[in-house]
XYZ file of C-alpha atoms in Angstrom:
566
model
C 0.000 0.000 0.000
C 1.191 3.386 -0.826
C -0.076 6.915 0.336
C -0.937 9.743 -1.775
C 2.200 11.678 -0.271
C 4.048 9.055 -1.103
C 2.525 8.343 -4.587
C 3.098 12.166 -5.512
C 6.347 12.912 -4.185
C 7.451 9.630 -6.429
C 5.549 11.104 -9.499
C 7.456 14.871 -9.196
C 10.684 12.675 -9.318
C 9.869 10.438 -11.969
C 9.236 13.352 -13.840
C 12.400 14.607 -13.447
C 11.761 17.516 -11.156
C 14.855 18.800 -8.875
C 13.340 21.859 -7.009
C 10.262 22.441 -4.444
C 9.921 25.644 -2.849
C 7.311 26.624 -0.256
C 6.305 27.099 3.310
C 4.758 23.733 4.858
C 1.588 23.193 7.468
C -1.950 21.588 6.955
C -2.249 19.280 5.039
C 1.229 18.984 3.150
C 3.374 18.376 6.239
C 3.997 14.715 5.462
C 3.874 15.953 2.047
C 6.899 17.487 2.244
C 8.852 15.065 4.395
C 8.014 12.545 1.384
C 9.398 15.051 -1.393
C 12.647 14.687 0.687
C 12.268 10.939 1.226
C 12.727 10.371 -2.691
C 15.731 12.962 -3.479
C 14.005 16.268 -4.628
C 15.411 19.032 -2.670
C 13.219 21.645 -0.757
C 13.553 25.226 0.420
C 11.363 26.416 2.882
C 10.585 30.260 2.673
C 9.114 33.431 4.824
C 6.415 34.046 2.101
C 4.647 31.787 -0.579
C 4.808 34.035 -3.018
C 8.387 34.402 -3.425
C 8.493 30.994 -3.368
C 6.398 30.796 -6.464
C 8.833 33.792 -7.909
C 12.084 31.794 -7.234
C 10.186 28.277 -8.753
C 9.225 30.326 -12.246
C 12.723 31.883 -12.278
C 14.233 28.468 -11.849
C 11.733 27.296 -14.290
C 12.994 30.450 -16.847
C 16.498 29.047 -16.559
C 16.681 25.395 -17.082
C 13.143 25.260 -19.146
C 12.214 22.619 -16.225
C 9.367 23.474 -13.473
C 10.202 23.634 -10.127
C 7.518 23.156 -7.529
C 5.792 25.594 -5.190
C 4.170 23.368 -2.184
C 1.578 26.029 -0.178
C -1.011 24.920 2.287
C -4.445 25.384 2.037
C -7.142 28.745 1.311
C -4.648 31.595 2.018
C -1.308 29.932 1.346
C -2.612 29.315 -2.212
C -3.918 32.689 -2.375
C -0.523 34.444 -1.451
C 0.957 32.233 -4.147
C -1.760 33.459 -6.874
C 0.025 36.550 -7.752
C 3.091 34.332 -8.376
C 1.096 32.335 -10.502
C -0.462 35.177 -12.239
C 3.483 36.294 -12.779
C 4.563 33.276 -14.614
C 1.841 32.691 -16.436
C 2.110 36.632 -18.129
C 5.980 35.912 -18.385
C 5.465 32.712 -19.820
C 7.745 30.756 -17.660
C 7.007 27.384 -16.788
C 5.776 26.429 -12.837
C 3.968 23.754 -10.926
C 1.863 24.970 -8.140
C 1.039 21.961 -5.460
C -1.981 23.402 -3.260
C -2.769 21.243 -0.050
C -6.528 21.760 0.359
C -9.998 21.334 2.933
C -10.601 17.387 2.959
C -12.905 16.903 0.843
C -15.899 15.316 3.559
C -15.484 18.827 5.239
C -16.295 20.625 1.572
C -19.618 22.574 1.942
C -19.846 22.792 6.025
C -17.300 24.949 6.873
C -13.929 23.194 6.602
C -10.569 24.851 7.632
C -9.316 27.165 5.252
C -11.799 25.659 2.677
C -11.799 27.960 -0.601
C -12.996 26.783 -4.070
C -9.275 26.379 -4.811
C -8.972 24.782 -8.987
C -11.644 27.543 -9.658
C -10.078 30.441 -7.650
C -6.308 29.307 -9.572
C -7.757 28.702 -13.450
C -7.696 32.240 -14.693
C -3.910 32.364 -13.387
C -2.845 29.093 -15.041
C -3.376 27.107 -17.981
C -3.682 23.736 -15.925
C -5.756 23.383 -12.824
C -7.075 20.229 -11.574
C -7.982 18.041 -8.970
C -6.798 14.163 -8.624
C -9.709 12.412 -8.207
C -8.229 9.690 -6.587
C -4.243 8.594 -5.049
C -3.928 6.052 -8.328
C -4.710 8.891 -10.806
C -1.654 11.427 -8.693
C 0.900 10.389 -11.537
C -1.309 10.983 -14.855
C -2.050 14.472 -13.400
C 1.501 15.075 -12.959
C 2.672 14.229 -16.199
C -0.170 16.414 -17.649
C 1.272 19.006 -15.467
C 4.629 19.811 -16.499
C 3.782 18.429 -20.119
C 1.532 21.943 -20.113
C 3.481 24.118 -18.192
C 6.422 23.612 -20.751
C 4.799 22.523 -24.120
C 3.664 25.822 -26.572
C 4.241 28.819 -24.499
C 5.254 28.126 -21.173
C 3.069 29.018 -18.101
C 1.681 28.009 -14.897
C 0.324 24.687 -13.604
C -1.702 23.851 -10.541
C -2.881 20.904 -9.032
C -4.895 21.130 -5.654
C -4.483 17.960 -3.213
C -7.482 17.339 -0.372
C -6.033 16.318 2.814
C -8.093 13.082 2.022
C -6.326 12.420 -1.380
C -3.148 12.498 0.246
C -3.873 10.530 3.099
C -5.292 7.946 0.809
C -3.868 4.021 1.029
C -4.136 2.598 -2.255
C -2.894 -1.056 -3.959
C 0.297 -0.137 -5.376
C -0.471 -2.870 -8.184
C -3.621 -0.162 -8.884
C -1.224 2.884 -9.398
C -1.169 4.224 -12.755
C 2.524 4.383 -14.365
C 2.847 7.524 -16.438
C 6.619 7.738 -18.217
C 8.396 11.048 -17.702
C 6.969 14.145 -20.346
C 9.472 14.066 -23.179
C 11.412 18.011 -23.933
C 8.454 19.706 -25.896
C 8.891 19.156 -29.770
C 10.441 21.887 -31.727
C 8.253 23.899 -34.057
C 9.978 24.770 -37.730
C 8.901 27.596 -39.765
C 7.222 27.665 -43.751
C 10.530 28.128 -45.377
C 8.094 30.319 -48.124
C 7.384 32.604 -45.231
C 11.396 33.006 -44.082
C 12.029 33.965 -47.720
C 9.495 36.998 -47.506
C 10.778 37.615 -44.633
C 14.479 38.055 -46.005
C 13.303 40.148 -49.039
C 11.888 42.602 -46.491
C 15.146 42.975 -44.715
C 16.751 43.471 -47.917
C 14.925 46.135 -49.305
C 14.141 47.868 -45.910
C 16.454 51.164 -45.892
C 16.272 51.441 -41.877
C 16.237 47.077 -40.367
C 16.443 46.834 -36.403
C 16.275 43.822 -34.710
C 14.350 43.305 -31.567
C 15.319 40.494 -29.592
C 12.881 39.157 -26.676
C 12.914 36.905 -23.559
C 11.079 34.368 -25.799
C 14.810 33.898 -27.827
C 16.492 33.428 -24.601
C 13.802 31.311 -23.097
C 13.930 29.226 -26.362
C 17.839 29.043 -26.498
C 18.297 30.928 -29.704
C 21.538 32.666 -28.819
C 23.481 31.019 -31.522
C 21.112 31.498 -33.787
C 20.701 35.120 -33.144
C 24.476 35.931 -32.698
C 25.128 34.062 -36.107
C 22.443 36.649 -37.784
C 23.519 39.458 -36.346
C 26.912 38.466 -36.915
C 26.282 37.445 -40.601
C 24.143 40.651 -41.266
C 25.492 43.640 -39.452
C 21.662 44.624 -38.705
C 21.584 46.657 -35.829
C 19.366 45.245 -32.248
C 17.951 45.880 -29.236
C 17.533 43.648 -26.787
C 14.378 43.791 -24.260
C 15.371 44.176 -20.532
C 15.415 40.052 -20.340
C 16.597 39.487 -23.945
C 20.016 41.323 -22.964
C 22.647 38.804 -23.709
C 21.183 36.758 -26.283
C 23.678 38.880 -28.470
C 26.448 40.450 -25.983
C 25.253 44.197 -24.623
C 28.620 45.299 -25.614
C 28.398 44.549 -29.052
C 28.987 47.297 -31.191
C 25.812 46.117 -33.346
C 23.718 46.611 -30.019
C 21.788 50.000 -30.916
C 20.581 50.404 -26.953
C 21.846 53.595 -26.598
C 19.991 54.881 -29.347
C 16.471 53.182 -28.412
C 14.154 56.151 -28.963
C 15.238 57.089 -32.146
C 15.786 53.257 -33.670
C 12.390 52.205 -32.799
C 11.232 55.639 -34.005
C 12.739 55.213 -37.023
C 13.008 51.693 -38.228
C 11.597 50.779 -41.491
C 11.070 46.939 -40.888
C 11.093 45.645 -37.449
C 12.716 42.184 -36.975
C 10.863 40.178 -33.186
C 12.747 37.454 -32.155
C 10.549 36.020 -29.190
C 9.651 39.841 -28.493
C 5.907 41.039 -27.668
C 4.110 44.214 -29.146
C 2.934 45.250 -25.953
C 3.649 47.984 -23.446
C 7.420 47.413 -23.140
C 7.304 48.633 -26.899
C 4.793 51.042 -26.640
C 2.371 48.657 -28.779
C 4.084 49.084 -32.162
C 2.131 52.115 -32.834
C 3.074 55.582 -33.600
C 4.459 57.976 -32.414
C 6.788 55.528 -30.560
C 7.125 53.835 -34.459
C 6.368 54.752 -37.892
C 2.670 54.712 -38.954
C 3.686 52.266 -42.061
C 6.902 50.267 -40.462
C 6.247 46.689 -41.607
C 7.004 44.042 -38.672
C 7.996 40.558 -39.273
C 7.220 38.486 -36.518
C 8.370 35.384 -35.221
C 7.147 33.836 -32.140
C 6.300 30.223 -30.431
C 2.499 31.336 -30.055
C 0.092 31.914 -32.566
C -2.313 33.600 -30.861
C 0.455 36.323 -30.596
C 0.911 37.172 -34.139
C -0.370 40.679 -35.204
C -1.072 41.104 -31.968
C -1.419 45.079 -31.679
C -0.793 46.042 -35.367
C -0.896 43.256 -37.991
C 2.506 41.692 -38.703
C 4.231 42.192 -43.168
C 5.196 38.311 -42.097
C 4.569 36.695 -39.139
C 5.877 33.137 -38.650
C 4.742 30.782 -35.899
C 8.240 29.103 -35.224
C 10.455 27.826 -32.032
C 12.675 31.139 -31.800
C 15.917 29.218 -32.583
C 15.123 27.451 -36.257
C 13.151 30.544 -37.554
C 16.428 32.789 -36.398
C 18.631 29.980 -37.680
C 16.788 29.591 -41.315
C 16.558 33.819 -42.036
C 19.854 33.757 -41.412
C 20.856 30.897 -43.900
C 18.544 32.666 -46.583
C 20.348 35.834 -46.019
C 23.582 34.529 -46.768
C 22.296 32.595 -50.036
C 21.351 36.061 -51.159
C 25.098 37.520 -49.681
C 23.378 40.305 -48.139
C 24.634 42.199 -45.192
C 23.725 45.585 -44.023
C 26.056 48.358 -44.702
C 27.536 49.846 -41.417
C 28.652 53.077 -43.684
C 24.491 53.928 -44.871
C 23.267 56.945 -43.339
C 20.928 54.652 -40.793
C 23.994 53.022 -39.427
C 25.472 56.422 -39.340
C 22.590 58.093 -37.919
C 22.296 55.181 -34.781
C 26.013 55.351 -34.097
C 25.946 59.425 -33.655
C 22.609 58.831 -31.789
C 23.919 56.329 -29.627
C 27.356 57.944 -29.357
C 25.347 61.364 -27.915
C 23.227 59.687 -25.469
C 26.324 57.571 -23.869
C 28.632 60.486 -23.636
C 25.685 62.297 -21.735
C 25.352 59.221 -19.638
C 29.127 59.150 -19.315
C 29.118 62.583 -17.490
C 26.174 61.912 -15.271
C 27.990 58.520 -14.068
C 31.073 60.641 -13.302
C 29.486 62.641 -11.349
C 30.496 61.278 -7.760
C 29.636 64.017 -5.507
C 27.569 62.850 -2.322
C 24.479 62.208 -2.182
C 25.541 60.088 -5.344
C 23.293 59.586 -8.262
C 22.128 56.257 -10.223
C 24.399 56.075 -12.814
C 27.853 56.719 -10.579
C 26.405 54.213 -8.546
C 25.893 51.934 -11.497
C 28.879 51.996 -13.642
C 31.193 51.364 -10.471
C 29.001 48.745 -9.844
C 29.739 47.408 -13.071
C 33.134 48.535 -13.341
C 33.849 45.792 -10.550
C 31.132 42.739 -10.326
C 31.989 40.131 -13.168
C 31.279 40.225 -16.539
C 29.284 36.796 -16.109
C 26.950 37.395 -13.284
C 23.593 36.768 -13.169
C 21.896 40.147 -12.263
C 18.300 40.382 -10.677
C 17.129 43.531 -10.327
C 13.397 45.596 -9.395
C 12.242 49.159 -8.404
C 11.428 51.764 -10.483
C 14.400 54.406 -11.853
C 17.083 51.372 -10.112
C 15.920 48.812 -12.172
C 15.171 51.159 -15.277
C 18.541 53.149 -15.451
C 20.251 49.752 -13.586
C 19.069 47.801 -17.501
C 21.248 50.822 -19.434
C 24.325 50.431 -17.106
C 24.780 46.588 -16.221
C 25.725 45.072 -18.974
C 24.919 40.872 -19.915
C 26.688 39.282 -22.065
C 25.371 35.999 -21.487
C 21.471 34.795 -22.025
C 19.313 34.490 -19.138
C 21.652 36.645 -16.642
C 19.122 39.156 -16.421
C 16.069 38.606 -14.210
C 13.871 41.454 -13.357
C 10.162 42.617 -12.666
C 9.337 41.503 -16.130
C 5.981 41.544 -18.370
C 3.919 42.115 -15.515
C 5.887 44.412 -13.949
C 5.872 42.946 -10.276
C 7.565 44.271 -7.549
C 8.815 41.635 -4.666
C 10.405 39.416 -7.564
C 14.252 40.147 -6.559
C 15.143 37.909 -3.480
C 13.218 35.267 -4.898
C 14.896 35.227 -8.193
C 18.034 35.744 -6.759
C 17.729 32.668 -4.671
C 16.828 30.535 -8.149
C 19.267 31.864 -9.618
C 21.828 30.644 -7.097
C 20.494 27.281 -7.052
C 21.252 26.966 -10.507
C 24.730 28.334 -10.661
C 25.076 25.919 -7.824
C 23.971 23.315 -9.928
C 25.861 24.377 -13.152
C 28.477 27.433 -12.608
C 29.438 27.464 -9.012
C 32.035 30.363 -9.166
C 29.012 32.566 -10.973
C 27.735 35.393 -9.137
C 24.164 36.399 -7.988
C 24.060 40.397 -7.771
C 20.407 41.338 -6.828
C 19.834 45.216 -6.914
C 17.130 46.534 -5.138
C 15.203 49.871 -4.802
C 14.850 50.085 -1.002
C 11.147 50.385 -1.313
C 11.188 46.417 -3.879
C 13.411 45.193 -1.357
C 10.756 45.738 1.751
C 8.156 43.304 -0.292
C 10.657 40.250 0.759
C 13.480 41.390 2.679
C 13.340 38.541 4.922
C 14.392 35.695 2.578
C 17.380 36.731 3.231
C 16.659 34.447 6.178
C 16.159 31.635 3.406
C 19.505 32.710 1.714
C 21.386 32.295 4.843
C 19.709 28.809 5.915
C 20.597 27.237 2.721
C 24.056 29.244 2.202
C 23.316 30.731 -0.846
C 25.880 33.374 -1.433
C 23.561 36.625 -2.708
C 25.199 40.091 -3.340
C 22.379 42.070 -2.500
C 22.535 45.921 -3.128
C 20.130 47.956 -2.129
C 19.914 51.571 -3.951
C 18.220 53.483 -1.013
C 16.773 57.393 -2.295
C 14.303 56.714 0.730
C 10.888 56.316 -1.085
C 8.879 54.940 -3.669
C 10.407 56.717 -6.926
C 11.676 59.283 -4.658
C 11.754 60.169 -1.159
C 13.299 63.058 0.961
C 16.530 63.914 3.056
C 16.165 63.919 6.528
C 15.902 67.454 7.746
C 13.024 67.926 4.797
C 11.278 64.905 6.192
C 11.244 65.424 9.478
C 9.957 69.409 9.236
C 7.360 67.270 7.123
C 6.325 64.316 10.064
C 6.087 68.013 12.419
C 3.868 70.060 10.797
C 0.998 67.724 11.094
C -0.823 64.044 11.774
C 1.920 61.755 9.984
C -0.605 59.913 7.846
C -1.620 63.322 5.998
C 1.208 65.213 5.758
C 3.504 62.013 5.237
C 3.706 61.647 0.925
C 2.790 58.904 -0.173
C 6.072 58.080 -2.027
C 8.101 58.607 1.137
C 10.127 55.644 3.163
C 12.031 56.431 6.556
C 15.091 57.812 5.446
C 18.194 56.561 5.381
C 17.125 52.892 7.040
C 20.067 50.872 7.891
C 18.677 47.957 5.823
C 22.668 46.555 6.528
C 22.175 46.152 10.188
C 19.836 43.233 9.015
C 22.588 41.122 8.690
C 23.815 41.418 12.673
C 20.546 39.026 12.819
C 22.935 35.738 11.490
C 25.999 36.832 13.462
C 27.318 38.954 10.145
C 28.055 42.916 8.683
C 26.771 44.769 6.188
C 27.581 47.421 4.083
C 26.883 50.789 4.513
C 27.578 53.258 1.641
C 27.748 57.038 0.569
C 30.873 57.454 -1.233
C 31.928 54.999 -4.523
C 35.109 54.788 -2.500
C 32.798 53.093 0.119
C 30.446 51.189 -2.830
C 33.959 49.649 -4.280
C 35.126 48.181 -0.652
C 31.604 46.649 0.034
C 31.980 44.979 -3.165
C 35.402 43.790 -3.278
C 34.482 42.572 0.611
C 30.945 41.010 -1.231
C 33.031 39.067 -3.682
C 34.992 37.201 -1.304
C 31.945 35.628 0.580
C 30.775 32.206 -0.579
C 28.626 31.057 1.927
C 25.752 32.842 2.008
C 24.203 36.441 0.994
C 25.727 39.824 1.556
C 23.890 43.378 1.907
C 25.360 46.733 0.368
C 23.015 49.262 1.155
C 23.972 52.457 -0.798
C 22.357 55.781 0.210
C 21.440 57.913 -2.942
C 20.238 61.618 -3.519
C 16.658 61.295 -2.588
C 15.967 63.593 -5.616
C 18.208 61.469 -7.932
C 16.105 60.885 -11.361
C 17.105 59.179 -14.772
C 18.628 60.975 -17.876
C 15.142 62.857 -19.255
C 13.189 60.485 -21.431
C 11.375 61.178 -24.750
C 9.163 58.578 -24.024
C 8.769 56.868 -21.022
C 7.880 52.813 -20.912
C 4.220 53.790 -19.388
C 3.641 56.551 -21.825
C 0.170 56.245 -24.144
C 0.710 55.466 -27.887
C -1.310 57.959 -30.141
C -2.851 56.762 -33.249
C-alpha cells in the first residue's frame, strides 16, 4: 500500500523535477517530508509568493518546473500573484496546493476555498486528482503543459483526504516522464518573404525578446547578427542573447531606432507595453514588422505583422539567417541609418558618461551603477526591481550571457528580486558554481521580501544584495526635509505617499545571522563593500547604498508607461 504523499512525491521525481519551494503546514506536512524521502530538494521560505517567484525563475532558466508546495485557502492565495506572474511571463511552474478534505467541503472546513476555480484564470492547468492512483497521470499532464507551446503556470490542488489515501500499489497508474516539448519549424516560403523585407528595408532593427532566450536561440541570433550587421535591441530580459557590448547593439539609441526603423525584426519579443504597442508615435505609422514567435495567438497582436511566422525562436532565427547569406546580403555599417544610430547612440552615452562621473555625495544612479559594473563580473547573473534602479540599472549593467538578467518583467511585479536571486543561485550551484548572484534593489522592492534573506542564509546561498536606497517609492526626501514634514501635522496626511524612513540601515539586518553589512555614501565606500561582497561564498551579503533622494534618470522622450497615439 502506498499513500498519496508518497505516490506524488514519487511522481514529481519520476518526472524529473529537482526543485520544491514553499512554506509547509496543513495538510502537506507529510507531504513534504516525502518530497525529501525520494531525493528532490526543498527550500522552505518566509512568504509563498516568493516561493512561487524563485520556482518560475528556476523554471525560466533550465526550461524545467520547479515546484511551489503552499497549504491550504490563504497559502494558495498568497501564491496566486506568483502564478499570475509566470503565467504573463510565460515561464514554466507547478503549483502543489494542499486543500480542505474533501468530507469537510460545503460545512465549513478549515481554510476551505474553491481552490482549482479560484487558480484557473492564473494558469493554464488546474485540476484536482480524483483519486491517489490517478496522482501520476495528473503530474505528467502538469509539467507536459506548463512547458509545451508557451510556457506558463500549472496547478494541481491535493485534499487532505487524497493524500492521506492508502491505495494497492499494483492499482497505481505508471505515467513515463513528459518528453522536452517538440520543436516547431517555420514555412521556409514565409522566411524567404521575410528576407526580401530585410533586404529592401532602408532602416532594419532587430528586436530580440525573452522568448529567444527562453527558447535558447543565442546562436542562432548571434550568427544573424553576426552574418548581417543589422543593428538590435535587446528587451530588458533578452540582454545577452547577443552580448550588450556589441557594437551592433543600438541600446543607446532606443528612442530614435524604434522611431525610425523601417522593418522591425521580433525574435521572441511582444508588441505590448514594453514597446509602446508598435504604434506611432513611438514607431512609424507604415513600419512593416515581421514576426516570429512560439504562439500563434500572438501574431499581429497590436498592429498586424508584413510576415509573421509561428516558429520555435531558434530554427526561424537559424533559417533567415541561412537565406540571407544565399542572397550575400549584409547591411552596410557606412548607410546613413547606421550612421545616424552610431551618432545617436554615441550622444546619449557620452551624456550618460558625465552623469555617471558625477560622484559628488548624495551620489546619483548612474555613478552608482557603472562602479558597480566597473567591478562585479562580466558573467553574473543580475536580478534587479524598483522603479528608476531597475530602469537606469538595464542601461548600465551590462549581460553578455542569455538568461543573466532577471527582473520585474511583463507584468511588472515588484517583490520578484530575493526570490529570483535565490533561483538563480540554485542553478549556478547546480551548473556554474564560481558565478555570481548580484540582486539590486530599490529600497522600497526590497521591503516586499526582505526577509528571505533568512532563506539565503539557511541554505548558504551566497547573494550580493545591493540595495539603492533614495528613501521612497520613486523618490523620497533627506532627513531634515522629512522630518519638518512628520512636524507640521498628523503623519498619515502630511507624510507623501512616495516617502520611506530615510536613510534605514537595511545593513544592520545582517547582525541578525551573526554577520556585517555594508553601509555606503561614497563609490570609495560602494567599491570596498563589493570587493568585501566578492569574497563571501557562503551565504548572501547586503550593500546598502544611500542615494540623492531627488536622484532621477537621464530625461526620457518617451517613457515605458507613456500612451501610444494613433
Amino acid at each position: 500500500m502506498k499513500s498519496g504523499n508518497q505516490i506524488l512525491a514519487e511522481a514529481l521525481k519520476e518526472q524529473g523535477l529537482t526543485y520544491v519551494f514553499g512554506i509547509m503546514g496543513h495538510p502537506v506536512i507529510e507531504l513534504s517530508l516525502s518530497m525529501q524521502a525520494v531525493g528532490l530538494q526543498y527550500l522552505g521560505f518566509r512568504n509563498e509568493q516568493a516561493a512561487c517567484y524563485a520556482a518560475q525563475a528556476y523554471g525560466y532558466l533550465t526550461r524545467k518546473p520547479a515546484v511551489v508546495l503552499c497549504v491550504s485557502g490563504p497559502g494558495l492565495l498568497h501564491v496566486i500573484g506568483g502564478m499570475a506572474n509566470a503565467q504573463v511571463n510565460c515561464w514554466p511552474v507547478l503549483v502543489l496546493g494542499g486543500s480542505c478534505p474533501e468530507d469537510h467541503e460545503g460545512i465549513g472546513g478549515f481554510q476551505e476555498w474553491p481552490q482549482v476555480e479560484a487558480s484557473r484564470p492564473y494558469c493554464k492547468y488546474a485540476a484536482r486528482p480524483p483519486s491517489a492512483v490517478l496522482i501520476p497521470t495528473h503530474v505528467e499532464k502538469a509539467v507536459r503543459l506548463s512547458t509545451y507551446g508557451r510556457p506558463g503556470a500549472a496547478y494541481l490542488d491535493l485534499p487532505a483526504t487524497l493524500l492521506t489515501q492508502n491505495v494497492d500499489e499494483s492499482k497505481i497508474i505508471t505515467v513515463s516522464p513528459c518528453p522536452p516539448p517538440p520543436l516547431t519549424y517555420p514555412n521556409q516560403d514565409l522566411i524567404e518573404r521575410a528576407a526580401y523585407l530585410l533586404m529592401r528595408a532602408k532602416k532594419p532593427l532587430v528586436i530580440i525578446g525573452k522568448g529567444a532566450a527562453y527558447g535558447l536561440a543565442e546562436g542562432p541570433a548571434q550568427k544573424l547578427i553576426y552574418s548581417t550587421d543589422l543593428p538590435f535591441l535587446p528587451t530588458p530580459m533578452g540582454k545577452g542573447v547577443v552580448p550588450d557590448v556589441d557594437e551592433r547593439c543600438v541600446s543607446s539609441a532606443r528612442t530614435y531606432a524604434l522611431q525610425n526603423a523601417d522593418v522591425i525584426l521580433l525574435l521572441g519579443a511582444r508588441l505590448n507595453w514594453m514597446l509602446h504597442f508598435g504604434r506611432p508615435p513611438r514607431f512609424q505609422r507604415d513600419v512593416k514588422v515581421i514576426q516570429i514567435d512560439l504562439c500563434a495567438e500572438e501574431l499581429h497582436n497590436s498592429v498586424p505583422a508584413a510576415v509573421a511566422i509561428q516558429s520555435d525562436i531558434a530554427p526561424a532565427t537559424d533559417y533567415l539567417a541561412n537565406a540571407l547569406k544565399d542572397h550575400k546580403w549584409r547591411a552596410d555599417r557606412n548607410d546613413l541609418w547606421w550612421k545616424s544610430l552610431t551618432e545617436k547612440a554615441e550622444k546619449n552615452k557620452q551624456s550618460v558618461y558625465r552623469m555617471s562621473m558625477d560622484t559628488s555625495v548624495p551620489l546619483n544612479y548612474y555613478a552608482v551603477f557603472k562602479h558597480i559594473q566597473d567591478i562585479i563580473p562580466k558573467d553574473s547573473i543580475i536580478c534587479s526591481e524598483g522603479a528608476n534602479t531597475m530602469d537606469i540599472g538595464r542601461t548600465m549593467l551590462l549581460n553578455n550571457l542569455p538568461r543573466h538578467r532577471l527582473d520585474a518583467g511583463t507584468f511588472g511585479t515588484m517583490g520578484v528580486g530575493l526570490g529570483f536571486g535565490i533561483a538563480a543561485a540554485l542553478y549556478c550551484k547546480d551548473k556554474a558554481p564560481k558565478k555570481r548572484v548580484i540582486c539590486v534593489e530599490g529600497d522600497s522592492a526590497f521591503g516586499f521580501s526582505g526577509m528571505e534573506i533568512e532563506t539565503m542564509f539557511r541554505y548558504k546561498l551566497p547573494v550580493i544584495i545591493i540595495i539603492v536606497n533614495n528613501n521612497g517609492i520613486y523618490g523620497g526626501f533627506d532627513n531634515e526635509t522629512f522630518r519638518q514634514l512628520q512636524a507640521s501635522g498628523e503623519a498619515t496626511q502630511v507624510t507623501p505617499p512616495y516617502s520611506l524612513t530615510c536613510e534605514t540601515h537595511y545593513e544592520k539586518l545582517m547582525e541578525m545571522f551573526g554577520k556585517t553589512g555594508h553601509f555606503c555614501t561614497t563609490v570609495e565606500d560602494i567599491q570596498k563593500a563589493l570587493k568585501s561582497s566578492l569574497k563571501v561564498m557562503d551565504g548572501p551579503s547586503l550593500i546598502n547604498i544611500m542615494i540623492n533622494p531627488q536622484a532621477d534618470r537621464k530625461k526620457q522622450q518617451f517613457s515605458w508607461l507613456t500612451e501610444s497615439k494613433l
